[in-house]
Amino acid sequence: MSRPPEELLDLGELRDSARRLLTDSRERATSAGELWQTIASLGWLGIGVTQVRGGLDQPFSALAVLYEELGRVLAPHAFIASSVCLHSLAGVVEERTAADGLLHRAMRGEVILADLTAAGASVQVHGGLLQGIVFNVFDADRATHLVLRVDHEGPQIIGVPMPHAAIAIVCRAAWDESRVVADVHFNGVDVQDTLTFAAGSAALAAASAMAAHRDLAMACDALGGAEAVFAATLQYLQTRQQFNRPIASFQAIKHRCADLAASLAGARALTVAAGRQFTEQEGDWRSAASACRLYGGSVYREVSEEAIQLHGGIGFTWEHHCHRHLKRSRCSDVLGGLPDQRRDAIAPALFRGARH
Amino acid sequence: MTGPSAEEFLAFQRQWMRTLVSSGYATAHWDRRWPGGGRPLDEQIIIAEELARADAPRLTLYFISLFHAALTLMEWGTPEQQARHLPAILEGEVWCQGFSEPNAGSDLASLKTRAQRIGDHYIVNGQKIWSTLAQHADYCLLLVRTDSSGPKQAGITYLLMDTRSAGVVRRPIRQMTGDEEFAEVFLEDVKIPVANRLGEENQGWRIAQTTLNSERGLTILELSERLYHARWRLLDAIGQRDGQVADDQRRREAVDVFIRIDVLRALVSEMMAAARAGADIGAMASFVKLHYASVLREFARLGERASAGAHLRDAFTVGGGYETGNWAFDFMNSYQWSIAGGSNEIQRNIVAERVLGMPRDKAPPA
């Protein structure tokens, strides 16, 4: 994974340009489709994919910047879903297959992938037909293809084009309106209608890379959201005057902000470390990614809760954006299982590493 | 004392000091003129990490001598002062720090211990407190007030005091754990030669910053590594077998504590990277200290809850890190890190005002 430094994008510049683009499109109310095309034309979708495969060959730190910036503006999940699939599968699909062609189109933004692999292999194959329900999928409704894991003549990662007569997407009423949460029902999809990205050990390797990548992306998304709502809170505290001074001068307020800043600094340090570990595939990078998501998610919860209290009455209103972060932080937790399930899953690896 | 007697503690520390001085590990941060000195920060970090990995005893008796006294003398001492004390420190001269006072803790610059110059001497009257192991010290880094007319920082002078001078009374403070790691120092008409002044008169506040910055993160680096290597103690306390913990709640709480230790280590390595690059680590140091104080407390709290009653007051060994596995002791002792060296509240003020740019509150009229 080592590469000459001159080929690396400047992360500060990448962050600035991403923030400008996303802020600008929010102000101009650019349509989701138009923004998607812009993002694709900038190469964001394949930013970490090798150059041979048509990507920009950047380490995870570049993706982290994009995930954070999208989290700041409460972006839909489509970018994370497509990017997780693309980056994990680009290295394993065989060249010049239909699956390879699909990934190239995904990198150009012509197709949108939904990531159903977070739920593991919850769809069964019976008599050549896919049956089952995948719960709590984000933004599946706009996807042109669903990516999922099945066990059919061994483990496989497959894609299913949408819409499909035997697939029903049942949207859930969710508090978080920044993403669409849906259950995807497979009512007998013919496996002939699907294409295979990876099978056997390659599928298992890709699935575990996808899980770690998704965890890191969600951690970055949480960090971006937390930093945005924290920055807005600080600004409000400096502006709001009571007793003839900005309420930011009260120690009762300052100490809580300092604690939040400490949590954010911790989340950032852990995210940088886990991202580097993922790029280098060093040590137990899978557990590190999961731990990073657990911590990042808890910090997003903490910061978005405090943001509302620190804003006072205005923070309790629908008009103010605080509640959007509070809701997104909760909703993010359910993707691919609950935090306690993640704790249980990494406990053996963490505990083994601590032996005397 | 919970652990060994004071005599045993002193005897062991002397021996361990000789070992670390002769191997060069005690003086890695000294300049190259000294045996063992002149090592780059990277190598100092490795030494701290390896001491932690080995669960080696901490050189607590000589900590102030090797860091605070030595580095302050190297930067501000006259050739005579350096020649008098630096070789002596290597031979085991023990130093303590006389900074805090009963009414000057977080607000250190308001200190009131007075020094009046008469001829070739200062006559010092006042009281110092929270002076680590001062009861065993030969010399003291002493901050005194020589001028009360201007801003409080501008009237402070830095003296080197022989603790055996007439008029010095030291009284150990017994902590809630039963240990005596700190002392009060009472000063009554103590004569200190002007030759023992560090820097110029009324320049002491600036010199004190050198003293306070002398560790450059190495202590907290070592302590966070010790906590990392002591995680197995917590697993034993919550009943692990082959990496499995049956109790759901304990298992999940332990996972969170482990993650927070990783967060701490990630922050520490960022701070050390900044230190290596010669950057100011002030803000990072506050974040690191807040994280360390809080995760250490949580570590001990979980162990204490899981082993309730198992560690009432049985004997155990102190002298390593802050995680002995006697959970009630560890819990109580963890307050050192949320109070000493700039309390959590002071750290939060620093973060809020210097990092986040929140306005200072108006102080009440003096």
CSV table of N, CA, C and O in Angstrom, one decimal, chain A residues 172-280:
chain,number,residue,atom,x,y,z
A,172,ARG,N,-39.7,2.1,6.5
A,172,ARG,CA,-40.1,2.2,7.9
A,172,ARG,C,-40.3,3.7,8.2
A,172,ARG,O,-39.5,4.5,7.7
A,173,ALA,N,-41.2,4.0,9.1
A,173,ALA,CA,-41.3,5.4,9.5
A,173,ALA,C,-40.1,5.5,10.5
A,173,ALA,O,-40.1,4.8,11.5
A,174,ALA,N,-39.2,6.4,10.2
A,174,ALA,CA,-38.0,6.5,11.1
A,174,ALA,C,-37.9,8.0,11.6
A,174,ALA,O,-38.3,8.9,10.9
A,175,TRP,N,-37.5,8.2,12.8
A,175,TRP,CA,-37.3,9.5,13.3
A,175,TRP,C,-36.3,10.3,12.5
A,175,TRP,O,-36.4,11.4,12.2
A,176,ASP,N,-35.2,9.5,12.1
A,176,ASP,CA,-34.2,10.2,11.3
A,176,ASP,C,-34.7,10.3,9.8
A,176,ASP,O,-35.0,9.3,9.2
A,177,GLU,N,-34.8,11.5,9.4
A,177,GLU,CA,-35.3,11.8,8.0
A,177,GLU,C,-34.2,12.0,7.0
A,177,GLU,O,-34.4,12.2,5.9
A,178,SER,N,-32.9,11.9,7.5
A,178,SER,CA,-31.8,12.1,6.6
A,178,SER,C,-31.5,10.9,5.7
A,178,SER,O,-30.8,11.0,4.8
A,179,ARG,N,-32.1,9.8,6.1
A,179,ARG,CA,-31.9,8.5,5.3
A,179,ARG,C,-33.2,7.8,5.4
A,179,ARG,O,-34.1,8.0,6.2
A,180,VAL,N,-33.4,6.9,4.4
A,180,VAL,CA,-34.6,6.1,4.3
A,180,VAL,C,-34.2,4.7,4.9
A,180,VAL,O,-33.3,4.0,4.4
A,181,VAL,N,-34.9,4.3,5.9
A,181,VAL,CA,-34.7,3.0,6.6
A,181,VAL,C,-35.7,2.1,6.0
A,181,VAL,O,-36.9,2.4,6.1
A,182,ALA,N,-35.3,0.9,5.5
A,182,ALA,CA,-36.3,0.0,4.9
A,182,ALA,C,-36.0,-1.4,5.2
A,182,ALA,O,-34.8,-1.8,5.5
A,183,ASP,N,-37.0,-2.3,5.1
A,183,ASP,CA,-36.8,-3.7,5.1
A,183,ASP,C,-36.9,-4.2,3.7
A,183,ASP,O,-37.8,-3.8,3.0
A,184,VAL,N,-36.0,-5.0,3.2
A,184,VAL,CA,-36.1,-5.5,1.9
A,184,VAL,C,-36.5,-7.0,1.9
A,184,VAL,O,-35.8,-7.8,2.5
A,185,HIS,N,-37.6,-7.2,1.2
A,185,HIS,CA,-38.2,-8.5,1.2
A,185,HIS,C,-37.9,-9.2,-0.1
A,185,HIS,O,-38.1,-8.7,-1.2
A,186,PHE,N,-37.3,-10.4,-0.1
A,186,PHE,CA,-37.0,-11.2,-1.2
A,186,PHE,C,-38.0,-12.3,-1.3
A,186,PHE,O,-38.0,-13.2,-0.5
A,187,ASN,N,-38.9,-12.2,-2.3
A,187,ASN,CA,-40.0,-13.1,-2.4
A,187,ASN,C,-39.8,-14.1,-3.6
A,187,ASN,O,-40.6,-14.2,-4.5
A,188,GLY,N,-38.6,-14.7,-3.7
A,188,GLY,CA,-38.4,-15.7,-4.7
A,188,GLY,C,-37.7,-15.1,-5.9
A,188,GLY,O,-38.2,-15.3,-7.1
A,189,VAL,N,-36.6,-14.4,-5.7
A,189,VAL,CA,-35.8,-13.9,-6.8
A,189,VAL,C,-35.0,-15.0,-7.5
A,189,VAL,O,-34.3,-15.7,-6.8
A,190,ASP,N,-35.1,-15.2,-8.7
A,190,ASP,CA,-34.3,-16.2,-9.4
A,190,ASP,C,-32.8,-15.9,-9.4
A,190,ASP,O,-32.4,-14.8,-9.8
A,191,VAL,N,-32.0,-16.9,-8.9
A,191,VAL,CA,-30.6,-16.5,-8.9
A,191,VAL,C,-30.0,-16.3,-10.2
A,191,VAL,O,-28.9,-15.6,-10.3
A,192,GLN,N,-30.7,-16.7,-11.3
A,192,GLN,CA,-30.2,-16.4,-12.7
A,192,GLN,C,-30.3,-14.9,-12.9
A,192,GLN,O,-29.6,-14.4,-13.8
A,193,ASP,N,-31.1,-14.2,-12.2
A,193,ASP,CA,-31.2,-12.7,-12.4
A,193,ASP,C,-30.1,-12.0,-11.7
A,193,ASP,O,-30.1,-10.7,-11.8
A,194,THR,N,-29.3,-12.7,-11.0
A,194,THR,CA,-28.2,-12.0,-10.2
A,194,THR,C,-26.9,-12.1,-10.9
A,194,THR,O,-26.7,-12.9,-11.7
A,195,LEU,N,-25.9,-11.2,-10.4
A,195,LEU,CA,-24.6,-11.4,-10.9
A,195,LEU,C,-23.7,-11.6,-9.7
A,195,LEU,O,-23.9,-11.0,-8.6
A,196,THR,N,-22.6,-12.3,-9.9
A,196,THR,CA,-21.7,-12.7,-8.8
A,196,THR,C,-20.5,-11.8,-8.7
A,196,THR,O,-19.8,-11.7,-9.7
A,197,PHE,N,-20.3,-11.1,-7.6
A,197,PHE,CA,-19.0,-10.3,-7.5
A,197,PHE,C,-17.9,-11.2,-7.0
A,197,PHE,O,-16.7,-11.1,-7.4
A,198,ALA,N,-18.2,-12.1,-6.0
A,198,ALA,CA,-17.1,-12.9,-5.4
A,198,ALA,C,-17.8,-14.1,-4.9
A,198,ALA,O,-18.9,-14.1,-4.4
A,199,ALA,N,-17.0,-15.2,-4.9
A,199,ALA,CA,-17.4,-16.5,-4.3
A,199,ALA,C,-16.3,-17.1,-3.5
A,199,ALA,O,-15.2,-16.8,-3.7
A,200,GLY,N,-16.7,-18.0,-2.6
A,200,GLY,CA,-15.8,-18.8,-1.8
A,200,GLY,C,-15.0,-17.9,-0.9
A,200,GLY,O,-15.5,-16.9,-0.3
A,201,SER,N,-13.6,-18.2,-0.8
A,201,SER,CA,-12.8,-17.4,0.1
A,201,SER,C,-12.7,-16.0,-0.2
A,201,SER,O,-12.6,-15.1,0.6
A,202,ALA,N,-12.8,-15.7,-1.5
A,202,ALA,CA,-12.8,-14.2,-1.9
A,202,ALA,C,-14.0,-13.5,-1.4
A,202,ALA,O,-13.9,-12.3,-1.0
A,203,ALA,N,-15.2,-14.2,-1.4
A,203,ALA,CA,-16.4,-13.6,-0.9
A,203,ALA,C,-16.3,-13.3,0.6
A,203,ALA,O,-16.7,-12.3,1.1
A,204,LEU,N,-15.7,-14.3,1.3
A,204,LEU,CA,-15.5,-14.1,2.8
A,204,LEU,C,-14.5,-13.0,3.1
A,204,LEU,O,-14.8,-12.1,4.0
A,205,ALA,N,-13.5,-12.9,2.3
A,205,ALA,CA,-12.5,-11.8,2.5
A,205,ALA,C,-13.2,-10.5,2.2
A,205,ALA,O,-13.0,-9.5,3.0
A,206,ALA,N,-13.9,-10.4,1.1
A,206,ALA,CA,-14.6,-9.2,0.7
A,206,ALA,C,-15.6,-8.8,1.8
A,206,ALA,O,-15.7,-7.6,2.1
A,207,ALA,N,-16.3,-9.8,2.3
A,207,ALA,CA,-17.3,-9.5,3.3
A,207,ALA,C,-16.7,-8.9,4.6
A,207,ALA,O,-17.2,-7.9,5.2
A,208,SER,N,-15.6,-9.4,5.0
A,208,SER,CA,-15.0,-8.9,6.2
A,208,SER,C,-14.3,-7.5,5.9
A,208,SER,O,-14.4,-6.6,6.8
A,209,ALA,N,-13.8,-7.3,4.7
A,209,ALA,CA,-13.4,-5.9,4.4
A,209,ALA,C,-14.5,-4.9,4.3
A,209,ALA,O,-14.4,-3.8,4.8
A,210,MET,N,-15.7,-5.4,3.8
A,210,MET,CA,-16.8,-4.5,3.8
A,210,MET,C,-17.3,-4.1,5.2
A,210,MET,O,-17.6,-3.0,5.4
A,211,ALA,N,-17.3,-5.1,6.1
A,211,ALA,CA,-17.7,-4.8,7.4
A,211,ALA,C,-16.9,-3.8,8.1
A,211,ALA,O,-17.3,-2.8,8.7
A,212,ALA,N,-15.5,-4.0,7.9
A,212,ALA,CA,-14.6,-3.0,8.6
A,212,ALA,C,-14.7,-1.7,7.9
A,212,ALA,O,-14.7,-0.6,8.6
A,213,HIS,N,-14.8,-1.7,6.6
A,213,HIS,CA,-14.9,-0.4,5.9
A,213,HIS,C,-16.2,0.4,6.3
A,213,HIS,O,-16.2,1.6,6.5
A,214,ARG,N,-17.3,-0.4,6.4
A,214,ARG,CA,-18.6,0.2,6.8
A,214,ARG,C,-18.5,0.8,8.2
A,214,ARG,O,-18.9,1.9,8.5
A,215,ASP,N,-17.9,0.0,9.1
A,215,ASP,CA,-17.7,0.5,10.5
A,215,ASP,C,-16.9,1.8,10.5
A,215,ASP,O,-17.2,2.8,11.2
A,216,LEU,N,-15.8,1.8,9.7
A,216,LEU,CA,-15.0,3.1,9.7
A,216,LEU,C,-15.7,4.2,9.1
A,216,LEU,O,-15.7,5.4,9.6
A,217,ALA,N,-16.5,3.9,8.0
A,217,ALA,CA,-17.3,5.0,7.3
A,217,ALA,C,-18.3,5.5,8.3
A,217,ALA,O,-18.5,6.8,8.4
A,218,MET,N,-19.0,4.7,9.0
A,218,MET,CA,-20.0,5.1,10.0
A,218,MET,C,-19.3,5.9,11.1
A,218,MET,O,-19.9,6.9,11.6
A,219,ALA,N,-18.1,5.5,11.5
A,219,ALA,CA,-17.4,6.3,12.6
A,219,ALA,C,-17.1,7.7,12.1
A,219,ALA,O,-17.2,8.7,12.8
A,220,CYS,N,-16.6,7.8,10.8
A,220,CYS,CA,-16.3,9.1,10.2
A,220,CYS,C,-17.5,9.9,10.1
A,220,CYS,O,-17.5,11.1,10.4
A,221,ASP,N,-18.6,9.3,9.6
A,221,ASP,CA,-19.9,10.0,9.4
A,221,ASP,C,-20.3,10.6,10.8
A,221,ASP,O,-20.7,11.7,10.9
A,222,ALA,N,-20.2,9.8,11.9
A,222,ALA,CA,-20.6,10.2,13.2
A,222,ALA,C,-19.7,11.4,13.7
A,222,ALA,O,-20.1,12.4,14.2
A,223,LEU,N,-18.4,11.2,13.4
A,223,LEU,CA,-17.4,12.3,13.8
A,223,LEU,C,-17.8,13.6,13.1
A,223,LEU,O,-17.8,14.7,13.7
A,224,GLY,N,-18.0,13.5,11.8
A,224,GLY,CA,-18.4,14.7,11.0
A,224,GLY,C,-19.6,15.4,11.6
A,224,GLY,O,-19.7,16.6,11.8
A,225,GLY,N,-20.7,14.6,11.8
A,225,GLY,CA,-21.9,15.1,12.4
A,225,GLY,C,-21.7,15.7,13.7
A,225,GLY,O,-22.2,16.8,14.0
A,226,ALA,N,-20.9,15.0,14.6
A,226,ALA,CA,-20.7,15.5,15.9
A,226,ALA,C,-19.9,16.8,15.9
A,226,ALA,O,-20.2,17.8,16.6
A,227,GLU,N,-18.9,16.9,15.0
A,227,GLU,CA,-18.1,18.1,14.9
A,227,GLU,C,-19.0,19.3,14.4
A,227,GLU,O,-18.8,20.4,14.9
A,228,ALA,N,-19.9,19.0,13.4
A,228,ALA,CA,-20.7,20.1,12.9
A,228,ALA,C,-21.7,20.6,14.0
A,228,ALA,O,-21.8,21.8,14.1
A,229,VAL,N,-22.3,19.7,14.7
A,229,VAL,CA,-23.3,20.2,15.7
A,229,VAL,C,-22.6,20.9,16.8
A,229,VAL,O,-23.1,21.8,17.4
A,230,PHE,N,-21.4,20.4,17.1
A,230,PHE,CA,-20.6,21.0,18.2
A,230,PHE,C,-20.2,22.4,17.8
A,230,PHE,O,-20.3,23.4,18.6
A,231,ALA,N,-19.7,22.6,16.6
A,231,ALA,CA,-19.3,23.9,16.1
A,231,ALA,C,-20.5,24.9,16.1
A,231,ALA,O,-20.3,26.0,16.5
A,232,ALA,N,-21.6,24.4,15.7
A,232,ALA,CA,-22.8,25.3,15.7
A,232,ALA,C,-23.2,25.6,17.1
A,232,ALA,O,-23.6,26.8,17.4
A,233,THR,N,-23.0,24.7,18.0
A,233,THR,CA,-23.3,25.0,19.5
A,233,THR,C,-22.4,26.0,20.0
A,233,THR,O,-22.8,27.0,20.7
A,234,LEU,N,-21.1,25.9,19.8
A,234,LEU,CA,-20.1,26.9,20.3
A,234,LEU,C,-20.5,28.3,19.7
A,234,LEU,O,-20.4,29.2,20.5
A,235,GLN,N,-20.8,28.3,18.5
A,235,GLN,CA,-21.2,29.6,17.9
A,235,GLN,C,-22.4,30.2,18.5
A,235,GLN,O,-22.4,31.4,18.9
A,236,TYR,N,-23.4,29.4,18.8
A,236,TYR,CA,-24.6,29.9,19.5
A,236,TYR,C,-24.3,30.4,20.9
A,236,TYR,O,-24.7,31.5,21.3
A,237,LEU,N,-23.4,29.6,21.6
A,237,LEU,CA,-23.1,30.0,23.0
A,237,LEU,C,-22.3,31.4,23.0
A,237,LEU,O,-22.4,32.1,24.0
A,238,GLN,N,-21.6,31.6,22.0
A,238,GLN,CA,-20.8,32.9,21.9
A,238,GLN,C,-21.8,34.1,21.6
A,238,GLN,O,-21.5,35.2,21.9
A,239,THR,N,-22.9,33.7,20.9
A,239,THR,CA,-23.8,34.8,20.4
A,239,THR,C,-24.9,35.1,21.4
A,239,THR,O,-25.2,36.2,21.6
A,240,ARG,N,-25.4,34.1,22.1
A,240,ARG,CA,-26.5,34.2,23.0
A,240,ARG,C,-26.1,35.0,24.2
A,240,ARG,O,-25.1,34.6,24.9
A,241,GLN,N,-26.8,36.1,24.5
A,241,GLN,CA,-26.4,36.9,25.7
A,241,GLN,C,-27.5,36.8,26.8
A,241,GLN,O,-28.7,36.8,26.5
A,242,GLN,N,-27.1,36.6,28.0
A,242,GLN,CA,-27.9,36.6,29.2
A,242,GLN,C,-27.1,37.2,30.3
A,242,GLN,O,-25.9,37.0,30.3
A,243,PHE,N,-27.7,37.9,31.2
A,243,PHE,CA,-27.0,38.6,32.3
A,243,PHE,C,-25.9,39.5,31.7
A,243,PHE,O,-24.8,39.5,32.3
A,244,ASN,N,-26.1,40.1,30.5
A,244,ASN,CA,-25.2,41.0,29.9
A,244,ASN,C,-23.8,40.4,29.5
A,244,ASN,O,-22.8,41.1,29.5
A,245,ARG,N,-23.8,39.1,29.2
A,245,ARG,CA,-22.6,38.5,28.7
A,245,ARG,C,-22.9,37.3,27.9
A,245,ARG,O,-24.0,36.7,28.1
A,246,PRO,N,-22.0,36.9,27.0
A,246,PRO,CA,-22.3,35.6,26.2
A,246,PRO,C,-22.4,34.5,27.2
A,246,PRO,O,-21.6,34.4,28.1
A,247,ILE,N,-23.3,33.6,27.0
A,247,ILE,CA,-23.4,32.5,28.0
A,247,ILE,C,-22.2,31.5,27.9
A,247,ILE,O,-22.0,30.7,28.8
A,248,ALA,N,-21.4,31.7,26.8
A,248,ALA,CA,-20.2,30.9,26.7
A,248,ALA,C,-19.2,31.2,27.8
A,248,ALA,O,-18.2,30.5,28.0
A,249,SER,N,-19.4,32.4,28.5
A,249,SER,CA,-18.4,32.7,29.5
A,249,SER,C,-18.7,32.0,30.8
A,249,SER,O,-17.9,32.1,31.8
A,250,PHE,N,-19.9,31.4,30.9
A,250,PHE,CA,-20.2,30.7,32.2
A,250,PHE,C,-19.5,29.4,32.3
A,250,PHE,O,-19.4,28.6,31.4
A,251,GLN,N,-18.9,29.2,33.5
A,251,GLN,CA,-18.0,28.0,33.6
A,251,GLN,C,-18.9,26.7,33.5
A,251,GLN,O,-18.4,25.7,33.0
A,252,ALA,N,-20.1,26.7,34.0
A,252,ALA,CA,-21.0,25.6,33.9
A,252,ALA,C,-21.1,25.1,32.4
A,252,ALA,O,-21.3,23.9,32.2
A,253,ILE,N,-21.1,26.1,31.5
A,253,ILE,CA,-21.2,25.8,30.1
A,253,ILE,C,-19.9,25.3,29.5
A,253,ILE,O,-19.8,24.4,28.8
A,254,LYS,N,-18.9,26.1,29.9
A,254,LYS,CA,-17.5,25.8,29.4
A,254,LYS,C,-17.1,24.4,29.7
A,254,LYS,O,-16.5,23.8,28.8
A,255,HIS,N,-17.3,24.0,30.9
A,255,HIS,CA,-16.7,22.7,31.3
A,255,HIS,C,-17.4,21.5,30.5
A,255,HIS,O,-16.8,20.6,30.1
A,256,ARG,N,-18.7,21.7,30.2
A,256,ARG,CA,-19.4,20.7,29.4
A,256,ARG,C,-18.8,20.7,27.9
A,256,ARG,O,-18.6,19.7,27.3
A,257,CYS,N,-18.6,21.9,27.4
A,257,CYS,CA,-18.0,22.0,26.1
A,257,CYS,C,-16.6,21.4,26.1
A,257,CYS,O,-16.2,20.7,25.1
A,258,ALA,N,-15.8,21.6,27.1
A,258,ALA,CA,-14.5,21.1,27.2
A,258,ALA,C,-14.6,19.6,27.2
A,258,ALA,O,-13.7,18.9,26.5
A,259,ASP,N,-15.5,19.0,27.9
A,259,ASP,CA,-15.6,17.5,27.9
A,259,ASP,C,-16.0,17.0,26.5
A,259,ASP,O,-15.5,16.0,26.1
A,260,LEU,N,-16.9,17.7,25.8
A,260,LEU,CA,-17.3,17.3,24.5
A,260,LEU,C,-16.0,17.4,23.5
A,260,LEU,O,-15.8,16.6,22.7
A,261,ALA,N,-15.3,18.5,23.7
A,261,ALA,CA,-14.1,18.7,22.9
A,261,ALA,C,-13.1,17.5,23.1
A,261,ALA,O,-12.5,17.0,22.2
A,262,ALA,N,-13.0,17.1,24.4
A,262,ALA,CA,-12.1,16.0,24.7
A,262,ALA,C,-12.6,14.7,24.0
A,262,ALA,O,-11.8,13.9,23.5
A,263,SER,N,-13.9,14.5,24.1
A,263,SER,CA,-14.4,13.3,23.5
A,263,SER,C,-14.2,13.3,22.0
A,263,SER,O,-13.8,12.3,21.3
A,264,LEU,N,-14.4,14.5,21.3
A,264,LEU,CA,-14.2,14.6,19.9
A,264,LEU,C,-12.7,14.4,19.5
A,264,LEU,O,-12.4,13.8,18.5
A,265,ALA,N,-11.8,15.0,20.3
A,265,ALA,CA,-10.4,14.8,20.1
A,265,ALA,C,-10.1,13.3,20.1
A,265,ALA,O,-9.3,12.7,19.3
A,266,GLY,N,-10.7,12.6,21.1
A,266,GLY,CA,-10.4,11.1,21.2
A,266,GLY,C,-11.0,10.4,20.1
A,266,GLY,O,-10.3,9.5,19.5
A,267,ALA,N,-12.2,10.7,19.6
A,267,ALA,CA,-12.8,10.1,18.5
A,267,ALA,C,-12.0,10.3,17.2
A,267,ALA,O,-11.8,9.4,16.4
A,268,ARG,N,-11.5,11.5,17.1
A,268,ARG,CA,-10.6,11.8,15.9
A,268,ARG,C,-9.4,11.0,15.9
A,268,ARG,O,-9.0,10.3,14.9
A,269,ALA,N,-8.7,10.9,17.1
A,269,ALA,CA,-7.4,10.2,17.2
A,269,ALA,C,-7.7,8.7,16.9
A,269,ALA,O,-6.9,8.1,16.2
A,270,LEU,N,-8.7,8.2,17.4
A,270,LEU,CA,-9.0,6.7,17.2
A,270,LEU,C,-9.3,6.5,15.8
A,270,LEU,O,-8.9,5.5,15.2
A,271,THR,N,-10.1,7.4,15.2
A,271,THR,CA,-10.5,7.2,13.8
A,271,THR,C,-9.3,7.2,12.8
A,271,THR,O,-9.1,6.4,11.9
A,272,VAL,N,-8.4,8.2,13.1
A,272,VAL,CA,-7.1,8.2,12.3
A,272,VAL,C,-6.3,6.9,12.5
A,272,VAL,O,-5.9,6.3,11.5
A,273,ALA,N,-6.2,6.5,13.7
A,273,ALA,CA,-5.4,5.3,14.0
A,273,ALA,C,-6.1,4.0,13.3
A,273,ALA,O,-5.4,3.2,12.7
A,274,ALA,N,-7.4,3.9,13.5
A,274,ALA,CA,-8.1,2.7,12.9
A,274,ALA,C,-8.0,2.8,11.4
A,274,ALA,O,-7.9,1.7,10.7
A,275,GLY,N,-8.1,4.0,10.8
A,275,GLY,CA,-8.1,4.1,9.4
A,275,GLY,C,-6.7,3.7,8.8
A,275,GLY,O,-6.6,3.0,7.8
A,276,ARG,N,-5.7,4.1,9.5
A,276,ARG,CA,-4.3,3.7,9.1
A,276,ARG,C,-4.1,2.2,9.2
A,276,ARG,O,-3.6,1.6,8.3
A,277,GLN,N,-4.7,1.7,10.3
A,277,GLN,CA,-4.6,0.2,10.5
A,277,GLN,C,-5.3,-0.5,9.4
A,277,GLN,O,-4.8,-1.6,8.9
A,278,PHE,N,-6.4,0.0,9.0
A,278,PHE,CA,-7.2,-0.6,7.9
A,278,PHE,C,-6.4,-0.6,6.6
A,278,PHE,O,-6.3,-1.6,5.8
A,279,THR,N,-5.9,0.6,6.3
A,279,THR,CA,-5.1,0.8,5.0
A,279,THR,C,-3.9,-0.2,5.0
A,279,THR,O,-3.7,-0.9,4.0
A,280,GLU,N,-3.2,-0.3,6.1
A,280,GLU,CA,-2.1,-1.2,6.2
A,280,GLU,C,-2.4,-2.6,6.5
A,280,GLU,O,-1.6,-3.5,6.5
